[in-house]
Amino acid sequence: MASMVAGAGSAEAAAFPGQTTLIIRNLPRKFAGADLVSELTMYVPQSALDFVYVPWDRKGTNNVGYGFVNFVQAATAEEAGRRMQGQPWRTGERSRPVKVQVAHVQGLEANLQRFAAQGGSVEEENVPLVFS
């Protein structure tokens, strides 16, 4: 997954207009894709999303601390990124504030291809959520 992740020191999402895929960092460790969608819908309607993926560790006990979100429109991604940046998570557990960056892989199709190329399987519990 490392190649899907924006490099260290990347600027905030608001500094990258025209991009649709963001990486959301500092996820609470038990967050699954549906939890991230629930959090995102505080900022944008679910219809603004078409891809959400939260990778988990090999044991399947915790996520790896970040998730990928593709927005249907770049303007919505920029707005959501700007609004979420630095905000606390709604969960009761203590965690670091939301950090938003632009992902290297951009767009729904590219993200689906990337997941498939990495050996992603539909039998896995934590597969990407895709909305139409």
mmCIF file with all atom_site columns, N, CA and C in Angstrom, residues 37 122 131:
data_model
loop_
_atom_site.group_PDB
_atom_site.id
_atom_site.type_symbol
_atom_site.label_atom_id
_atom_site.label_alt_id
_atom_site.label_comp_id
_atom_site.label_asym_id
_atom_site.label_entity_id
_atom_site.label_seq_id
_atom_site.pdbx_PDB_ins_code
_atom_site.Cartn_x
_atom_site.Cartn_y
_atom_site.Cartn_z
_atom_site.occupancy
_atom_site.B_iso_or_equiv
_atom_site.pdbx_formal_charge
_atom_site.auth_seq_id
_atom_site.auth_comp_id
_atom_site.auth_asym_id
_atom_site.auth_atom_id
_atom_site.pdbx_PDB_model_num
ATOM 1 N N  . VAL A 1 37  ? -17.040 5.963   6.445  1.00 0.00 ? 37  VAL A N  1
ATOM 2 C CA . VAL A 1 37  ? -18.163 6.554   5.708  1.00 0.00 ? 37  VAL A CA 1
ATOM 3 C C  . VAL A 1 37  ? -19.053 7.347   6.662  1.00 0.00 ? 37  VAL A C  1
ATOM 4 N N  . VAL A 1 122 ? -12.288 -10.510 -3.024 1.00 0.00 ? 122 VAL A N  1
ATOM 5 C CA . VAL A 1 122 ? -13.630 -10.188 -2.558 1.00 0.00 ? 122 VAL A CA 1
ATOM 6 C C  . VAL A 1 122 ? -14.006 -11.006 -1.330 1.00 0.00 ? 122 VAL A C  1
ATOM 7 N N  . PHE A 1 131 ? -19.499 2.855   -4.189 1.00 0.00 ? 131 PHE A N  1
ATOM 8 C CA . PHE A 1 131 ? -20.851 3.399   -4.290 1.00 0.00 ? 131 PHE A CA 1
ATOM 9 C C  . PHE A 1 131 ? -21.084 3.886   -5.707 1.00 0.00 ? 131 PHE A C  1
#
